[in-house]
Amino acid sequence: MLPQAELHVHLEGTAPPELIARIAARNGIALPDGLLSVDGRFHFRDFLHFLRTYDLAASVIRTSEDYRDITYEYLSGIARAGAIYAELTASPDHAALVGLDDEQHYGGIAAGIDAARREHGIEARILVSAVRNFGADQAVRVAARAAQRPHPYIVGFSLAGDERVPPSDFASAYAIAADAGLGCTIHAGEWQGPVSVRDALRLPVSRLDHGVRASEDPALVHELAARGITLNVCPTSNLALGVYRSLSEHPLAHLHAAGVRVTLGSDDPPYFGATLAGEYALCAEQFGWSEQQLRALTAAAIDAAFCEERLKVVLRERLHAQ
Ligand code: HPA
Ligand code: ZN
């Protein structure tokens, strides 16, 4: 089992339909209409519909214990498949919509992280994400709250949601997060092309979530490599949402060969039929990457992680020992 690490996974998006159903039942609420298709999987046609389905699933997650359970279940599952570290993208806006404050939200997630560490040895930290389509002012409020470090596991700031809202709108939010010492990443170059990546690179970010469409602009690929920006790439997500029609069209291997730092993520695993270990296996099968090259992906994730240096040392030791 190869040691893996991931930096790009949305917490609500890790809960499979069965867990969402269990949580809804426990909270005494019916599953929202349109959430699942007849085959029992999450139902969506395209990216914007996916975001709406995601919001529907998130709407039944109501308590601190729900967040604990989702976190614990996800981390235990990937730990059993070899993962040693994950940065979980949390969305305080989704939590607020169901009436949870930061303490309840992050407290639940942290309890899940602690239990998974105790029982499975995996480590995890939290990225606080704002939602683009909730607007720049709300992102500033989310960043300002994150900057107060409502929980010690919070290590970074990110931006998810509808990519049509440009990164430059969020310069103030990113300035607040970066000034507070939070690591910064942003979704870009998934639905929008190279222009969105260039725009994102004006923010104080060291990583991009997806970023794959930078591959359409050779000068930009060069800039990513030269600046040491890490792309957190999710090939199965890209295929499921139709960013690329097939893996043979996917630019991951090209970006990697051009010297861009890359890591693998599962994004929203049950929605896309992805698993972290599966993303590694896909690179071995599709691109012929060796075990050494796959291990280098984990090393790149540890290098780009926003956790404290002391933990990185421990993770590198684990990577080399296993
Ligand atoms: N992309 C953008 N926003 C999101 C996602 C995603 O995969 N999941 C939840 N919010
Ligand atoms: Zn994502």
GROMACS .gro file of C-alpha atoms in nm, residues 18-316:
model
  299
   18GLU     CA    1  -2.571   0.613   0.266
   19LEU     CA    2  -2.407   0.839   0.521
   20ILE     CA    3  -2.614   1.139   0.411
   21ALA     CA    4  -2.926   0.920   0.445
   22ARG     CA    5  -2.820   0.804   0.791
   23ILE     CA    6  -2.753   1.160   0.904
   24ALA     CA    7  -3.083   1.286   0.760
   25ALA     CA    8  -3.274   1.010   0.942
   26ARG     CA    9  -3.094   1.086   1.267
   27ASN     CA   10  -3.189   1.452   1.228
   28GLY     CA   11  -3.551   1.361   1.152
   29ILE     CA   12  -3.547   1.512   0.806
   30ALA     CA   13  -3.641   1.363   0.470
   31LEU     CA   14  -3.381   1.339   0.197
   32PRO     CA   15  -3.425   1.641  -0.032
   33ASP     CA   16  -3.602   1.579  -0.363
   34GLY     CA   17  -3.363   1.552  -0.653
   35LEU     CA   18  -3.064   1.459  -0.439
   36LEU     CA   19  -3.032   1.102  -0.564
   37SER     CA   20  -3.099   0.941  -0.898
   38VAL     CA   21  -3.289   0.612  -0.927
   39ASP     CA   22  -2.964   0.416  -0.895
   40GLY     CA   23  -2.911   0.570  -0.550
   41ARG     CA   24  -2.617   0.789  -0.649
   42PHE     CA   25  -2.597   1.165  -0.622
   43HIS     CA   26  -2.779   1.317  -0.917
   44PHE     CA   27  -2.623   1.591  -1.133
   45ARG     CA   28  -2.582   1.670  -1.501
   46ASP     CA   29  -2.305   1.928  -1.507
   47PHE     CA   30  -2.090   2.145  -1.284
   48LEU     CA   31  -2.352   2.398  -1.176
   49HIS     CA   32  -2.604   2.121  -1.115
   50PHE     CA   33  -2.336   1.939  -0.916
   51LEU     CA   34  -2.293   2.246  -0.694
   52ARG     CA   35  -2.669   2.251  -0.630
   53THR     CA   36  -2.676   1.880  -0.547
   54TYR     CA   37  -2.380   1.932  -0.315
   55ASP     CA   38  -2.577   2.207  -0.138
   56LEU     CA   39  -2.879   1.975  -0.105
   57ALA     CA   40  -2.666   1.704   0.057
   58ALA     CA   41  -2.502   1.961   0.285
   59SER     CA   42  -2.844   2.085   0.395
   60VAL     CA   43  -2.911   1.766   0.597
   61ILE     CA   44  -2.577   1.792   0.782
   62ARG     CA   45  -2.696   1.978   1.090
   63THR     CA   46  -2.488   1.908   1.399
   64SER     CA   47  -2.137   1.905   1.531
   65GLU     CA   48  -2.167   1.527   1.562
   66ASP     CA   49  -2.261   1.504   1.193
   67TYR     CA   50  -1.941   1.685   1.100
   68ARG     CA   51  -1.747   1.461   1.334
   69ASP     CA   52  -1.888   1.146   1.179
   70ILE     CA   53  -1.831   1.260   0.820
   71THR     CA   54  -1.473   1.354   0.899
   72TYR     CA   55  -1.404   1.033   1.088
   73GLU     CA   56  -1.560   0.808   0.823
   74TYR     CA   57  -1.370   0.973   0.543
   75LEU     CA   58  -1.033   0.977   0.714
   76SER     CA   59  -1.064   0.618   0.838
   77GLY     CA   60  -1.150   0.499   0.488
   78ILE     CA   61  -0.854   0.664   0.317
   79ALA     CA   62  -0.621   0.565   0.602
   80ARG     CA   63  -0.718   0.200   0.550
   81ALA     CA   64  -0.620   0.245   0.185
   82GLY     CA   65  -0.281   0.395   0.278
   83ALA     CA   66  -0.332   0.769   0.322
   84ILE     CA   67  -0.118   0.938   0.586
   85TYR     CA   68  -0.236   1.301   0.556
   86ALA     CA   69  -0.528   1.505   0.427
   87GLU     CA   70  -0.622   1.872   0.424
   88LEU     CA   71  -0.998   1.889   0.444
   89THR     CA   72  -1.176   2.182   0.284
   90ALA     CA   73  -1.441   2.301   0.527
   91SER     CA   74  -1.712   2.548   0.435
   92PRO     CA   75  -1.831   2.763   0.728
   93ASP     CA   76  -2.096   2.913   0.496
   94HIS     CA   77  -2.256   2.570   0.456
   95ALA     CA   78  -2.238   2.518   0.833
   96ALA     CA   79  -2.393   2.860   0.896
   97LEU     CA   80  -2.684   2.777   0.665
   98VAL     CA   81  -2.786   2.500   0.906
   99GLY     CA   82  -2.727   2.718   1.213
  100LEU     CA   83  -2.384   2.594   1.322
  101ASP     CA   84  -2.130   2.843   1.449
  102ASP     CA   85  -1.755   2.807   1.397
  103GLU     CA   86  -1.699   2.641   1.732
  104GLN     CA   87  -1.958   2.371   1.665
  105HIS     CA   88  -1.847   2.325   1.305
  106TYR     CA   89  -1.470   2.306   1.360
  107GLY     CA   90  -1.514   2.130   1.694
  108GLY     CA   91  -1.698   1.848   1.517
  109ILE     CA   92  -1.440   1.823   1.240
  110ALA     CA   93  -1.155   1.828   1.491
  111ALA     CA   94  -1.317   1.550   1.695
  112GLY     CA   95  -1.332   1.342   1.376
  113ILE     CA   96  -0.965   1.414   1.302
  114ASP     CA   97  -0.865   1.320   1.657
  115ALA     CA   98  -1.058   0.992   1.648
  116ALA     CA   99  -0.915   0.900   1.306
  117ARG     CA  100  -0.563   0.974   1.427
  118ARG     CA  101  -0.614   0.763   1.741
  119GLU     CA  102  -0.759   0.467   1.557
  120HIS     CA  103  -0.588   0.481   1.218
  121GLY     CA  104  -0.277   0.695   1.257
  122ILE     CA  105  -0.378   0.942   0.986
  123GLU     CA  106  -0.317   1.316   1.029
  124ALA     CA  107  -0.538   1.591   0.892
  125ARG     CA  108  -0.578   1.967   0.899
  126ILE     CA  109  -0.853   2.208   0.796
  127LEU     CA  110  -0.873   2.458   0.509
  128VAL     CA  111  -1.140   2.723   0.551
  129SER     CA  112  -1.318   2.782   0.224
  130ALA     CA  113  -1.537   3.067   0.110
  131VAL     CA  114  -1.792   3.019  -0.167
  132ARG     CA  115  -1.732   3.237  -0.474
  133ASN     CA  116  -2.096   3.275  -0.565
  134PHE     CA  117  -2.173   3.405  -0.215
  135GLY     CA  118  -1.973   3.711  -0.312
  136ALA     CA  119  -1.657   3.898  -0.219
  137ASP     CA  120  -1.797   4.063   0.097
  138GLN     CA  121  -1.896   3.730   0.246
  139ALA     CA  122  -1.552   3.588   0.155
  140VAL     CA  123  -1.394   3.876   0.348
  141ARG     CA  124  -1.606   3.786   0.653
  142VAL     CA  125  -1.509   3.417   0.623
  143ALA     CA  126  -1.140   3.507   0.587
  144ALA     CA  127  -1.154   3.747   0.882
  145ARG     CA  128  -1.305   3.478   1.104
  146ALA     CA  129  -1.050   3.222   0.985
  147ALA     CA  130  -0.772   3.473   1.053
  148GLN     CA  131  -0.876   3.462   1.421
  149ARG     CA  132  -0.789   3.089   1.418
  150PRO     CA  133  -1.111   2.961   1.572
  151HIS     CA  134  -0.939   2.621   1.582
  152PRO     CA  135  -0.569   2.526   1.589
  153TYR     CA  136  -0.620   2.271   1.308
  154ILE     CA  137  -0.703   2.551   1.065
  155VAL     CA  138  -0.401   2.600   0.841
  156GLY     CA  139  -0.528   2.754   0.520
  157PHE     CA  140  -0.781   2.948   0.320
  158SER     CA  141  -0.943   2.852  -0.008
  159LEU     CA  142  -1.221   2.945  -0.245
  160ALA     CA  143  -1.467   2.702  -0.403
  161GLY     CA  144  -1.799   2.731  -0.584
  162ASP     CA  145  -1.885   2.878  -0.923
  163GLU     CA  146  -1.561   2.957  -1.100
  164ARG     CA  147  -1.720   3.219  -1.324
  165VAL     CA  148  -1.670   3.471  -1.042
  166PRO     CA  149  -1.309   3.583  -1.103
  167PRO     CA  150  -1.028   3.545  -0.846
  168SER     CA  151  -0.947   3.918  -0.854
  169ASP     CA  152  -1.281   3.990  -0.679
  170PHE     CA  153  -1.136   3.817  -0.372
  171ALA     CA  154  -0.810   4.009  -0.332
  172SER     CA  155  -0.920   4.156   0.004
  173ALA     CA  156  -1.021   3.819   0.147
  174TYR     CA  157  -0.688   3.667   0.044
  175ALA     CA  158  -0.491   3.958   0.186
  176ILE     CA  159  -0.659   3.902   0.524
  177ALA     CA  160  -0.593   3.527   0.517
  178ALA     CA  161  -0.231   3.560   0.402
  179ASP     CA  162  -0.157   3.836   0.657
  180ALA     CA  163  -0.280   3.604   0.929
  181GLY     CA  164  -0.029   3.342   0.819
  182LEU     CA  165  -0.280   3.107   0.660
  183GLY     CA  166  -0.164   2.915   0.354
  184CYS     CA  167  -0.367   3.009   0.048
  185THR     CA  168  -0.509   2.809  -0.240
  186ILE     CA  169  -0.794   2.871  -0.485
  187HIS     CA  170  -1.002   2.683  -0.739
  188ALA     CA  171  -0.900   2.801  -1.084
  189GLY     CA  172  -0.836   2.660  -1.428
  190GLU     CA  173  -1.107   2.397  -1.408
  191TRP     CA  174  -1.409   2.563  -1.572
  192GLN     CA  175  -1.233   2.878  -1.676
  193GLY     CA  176  -0.924   2.876  -1.894
  194PRO     CA  177  -0.572   3.016  -1.853
  195VAL     CA  178  -0.698   3.369  -1.792
  196SER     CA  179  -0.851   3.257  -1.462
  197VAL     CA  180  -0.521   3.098  -1.362
  198ARG     CA  181  -0.329   3.416  -1.441
  199ASP     CA  182  -0.583   3.611  -1.238
  200ALA     CA  183  -0.548   3.363  -0.950
  201LEU     CA  184  -0.169   3.398  -0.953
  202ARG     CA  185  -0.204   3.765  -0.857
  203LEU     CA  186  -0.335   3.647  -0.522
  204PRO     CA  187  -0.096   3.533  -0.246
  205VAL     CA  188  -0.142   3.163  -0.331
  206SER     CA  189   0.117   2.886  -0.336
  207ARG     CA  190  -0.127   2.624  -0.466
  208LEU     CA  191  -0.415   2.599  -0.711
  209ASP     CA  192  -0.704   2.356  -0.692
  210HIS     CA  193  -0.725   2.197  -1.036
  211GLY     CA  194  -0.536   2.458  -1.241
  212VAL     CA  195  -0.520   2.202  -1.521
  213ARG     CA  196  -0.643   2.436  -1.794
  214ALA     CA  197  -0.323   2.634  -1.754
  215SER     CA  198  -0.192   2.365  -1.989
  216GLU     CA  199  -0.355   2.557  -2.277
  217ASP     CA  200  -0.097   2.834  -2.239
  218PRO     CA  201   0.271   2.725  -2.257
  219ALA     CA  202   0.402   3.049  -2.104
  220LEU     CA  203   0.170   3.003  -1.810
  221VAL     CA  204   0.283   2.642  -1.762
  222HIS     CA  205   0.638   2.776  -1.754
  223GLU     CA  206   0.539   3.037  -1.495
  224LEU     CA  207   0.373   2.775  -1.273
  225ALA     CA  208   0.687   2.563  -1.285
  226ALA     CA  209   0.920   2.859  -1.227
  227ARG     CA  210   0.719   2.987  -0.931
  228GLY     CA  211   0.686   2.642  -0.776
  229ILE     CA  212   0.306   2.662  -0.764
  230THR     CA  213   0.151   2.327  -0.673
  231LEU     CA  214  -0.155   2.209  -0.864
  232ASN     CA  215  -0.391   1.986  -0.667
  233VAL     CA  216  -0.523   1.781  -0.955
  234CYS     CA  217  -0.835   1.562  -0.952
  235PRO     CA  218  -0.843   1.365  -1.279
  236THR     CA  219  -1.153   1.157  -1.199
  237SER     CA  220  -1.346   1.470  -1.101
  238ASN     CA  221  -1.241   1.635  -1.429
  239LEU     CA  222  -1.370   1.336  -1.627
  240ALA     CA  223  -1.694   1.304  -1.430
  241LEU     CA  224  -1.777   1.671  -1.484
  242GLY     CA  225  -1.670   1.668  -1.847
  243VAL     CA  226  -1.373   1.906  -1.826
  244TYR     CA  227  -1.196   1.640  -2.037
  245ARG     CA  228  -1.356   1.362  -2.236
  246SER     CA  229  -1.094   1.101  -2.161
  247LEU     CA  230  -0.778   1.048  -1.962
  248SER     CA  231  -0.576   1.051  -2.282
  249GLU     CA  232  -0.678   1.416  -2.318
  250HIS     CA  233  -0.601   1.500  -1.954
  251PRO     CA  234  -0.298   1.732  -1.918
  252LEU     CA  235  -0.168   1.598  -1.586
  253ALA     CA  236   0.126   1.409  -1.736
  254HIS     CA  237   0.211   1.704  -1.960
  255LEU     CA  238   0.210   1.948  -1.668
  256HIS     CA  239   0.421   1.712  -1.462
  257ALA     CA  240   0.670   1.664  -1.746
  258ALA     CA  241   0.692   2.044  -1.782
  259GLY     CA  242   0.816   2.066  -1.424
  260VAL     CA  243   0.494   2.181  -1.258
  261ARG     CA  244   0.449   2.048  -0.905
  262VAL     CA  245   0.140   1.830  -0.887
  263THR     CA  246  -0.050   1.637  -0.623
  264LEU     CA  247  -0.362   1.420  -0.647
  265GLY     CA  248  -0.699   1.483  -0.486
  266SER     CA  249  -1.041   1.320  -0.492
  267ASP     CA  250  -1.242   1.649  -0.478
  268ASP     CA  251  -1.588   1.506  -0.393
  269PRO     CA  252  -1.526   1.130  -0.400
  270PRO     CA  253  -1.872   0.967  -0.401
  271TYR     CA  254  -2.007   1.222  -0.648
  272PHE     CA  255  -1.740   1.142  -0.902
  273GLY     CA  256  -1.672   0.778  -0.822
  274ALA     CA  257  -1.325   0.877  -0.710
  275THR     CA  258  -1.098   0.756  -0.433
  276LEU     CA  259  -0.759   0.894  -0.339
  277ALA     CA  260  -0.591   0.554  -0.386
  278GLY     CA  261  -0.777   0.525  -0.717
  279GLU     CA  262  -0.626   0.852  -0.841
  280TYR     CA  263  -0.279   0.715  -0.771
  281ALA     CA  264  -0.367   0.386  -0.947
  282LEU     CA  265  -0.499   0.578  -1.244
  283CYS     CA  266  -0.166   0.759  -1.284
  284ALA     CA  267   0.018   0.428  -1.276
  285GLU     CA  268  -0.213   0.277  -1.537
  286GLN     CA  269  -0.269   0.573  -1.765
  287PHE     CA  270   0.068   0.745  -1.752
  288GLY     CA  271   0.287   0.446  -1.662
  289TRP     CA  272   0.420   0.620  -1.352
  290SER     CA  273   0.646   0.408  -1.134
  291GLU     CA  274   0.608   0.354  -0.761
  292GLN     CA  275   0.887   0.606  -0.713
  293GLN     CA  276   0.699   0.865  -0.917
  294LEU     CA  277   0.380   0.798  -0.720
  295ARG     CA  278   0.570   0.842  -0.395
  296ALA     CA  279   0.699   1.172  -0.531
  297LEU     CA  280   0.336   1.287  -0.556
  298THR     CA  281   0.294   1.223  -0.185
  299ALA     CA  282   0.622   1.402  -0.116
  300ALA     CA  283   0.496   1.698  -0.324
  301ALA     CA  284   0.175   1.706  -0.120
  302ILE     CA  285   0.373   1.713   0.204
  303ASP     CA  286   0.598   1.990   0.068
  304ALA     CA  287   0.295   2.198  -0.036
  305ALA     CA  288   0.091   2.123   0.278
  306PHE     CA  289   0.000   2.416   0.502
  307CYS     CA  290   0.055   2.226   0.828
  308GLU     CA  291   0.339   2.301   1.066
  309GLU     CA  292   0.694   2.200   0.970
  310ARG     CA  293   0.718   1.959   1.263
  311LEU     CA  294   0.431   1.753   1.124
  312LYS     CA  295   0.588   1.757   0.777
  313VAL     CA  296   0.902   1.600   0.922
  314VAL     CA  297   0.693   1.320   1.075
  315LEU     CA  298   0.500   1.269   0.750
  316ARG     CA  299   0.822   1.248   0.546
   0.00000   0.00000   0.00000
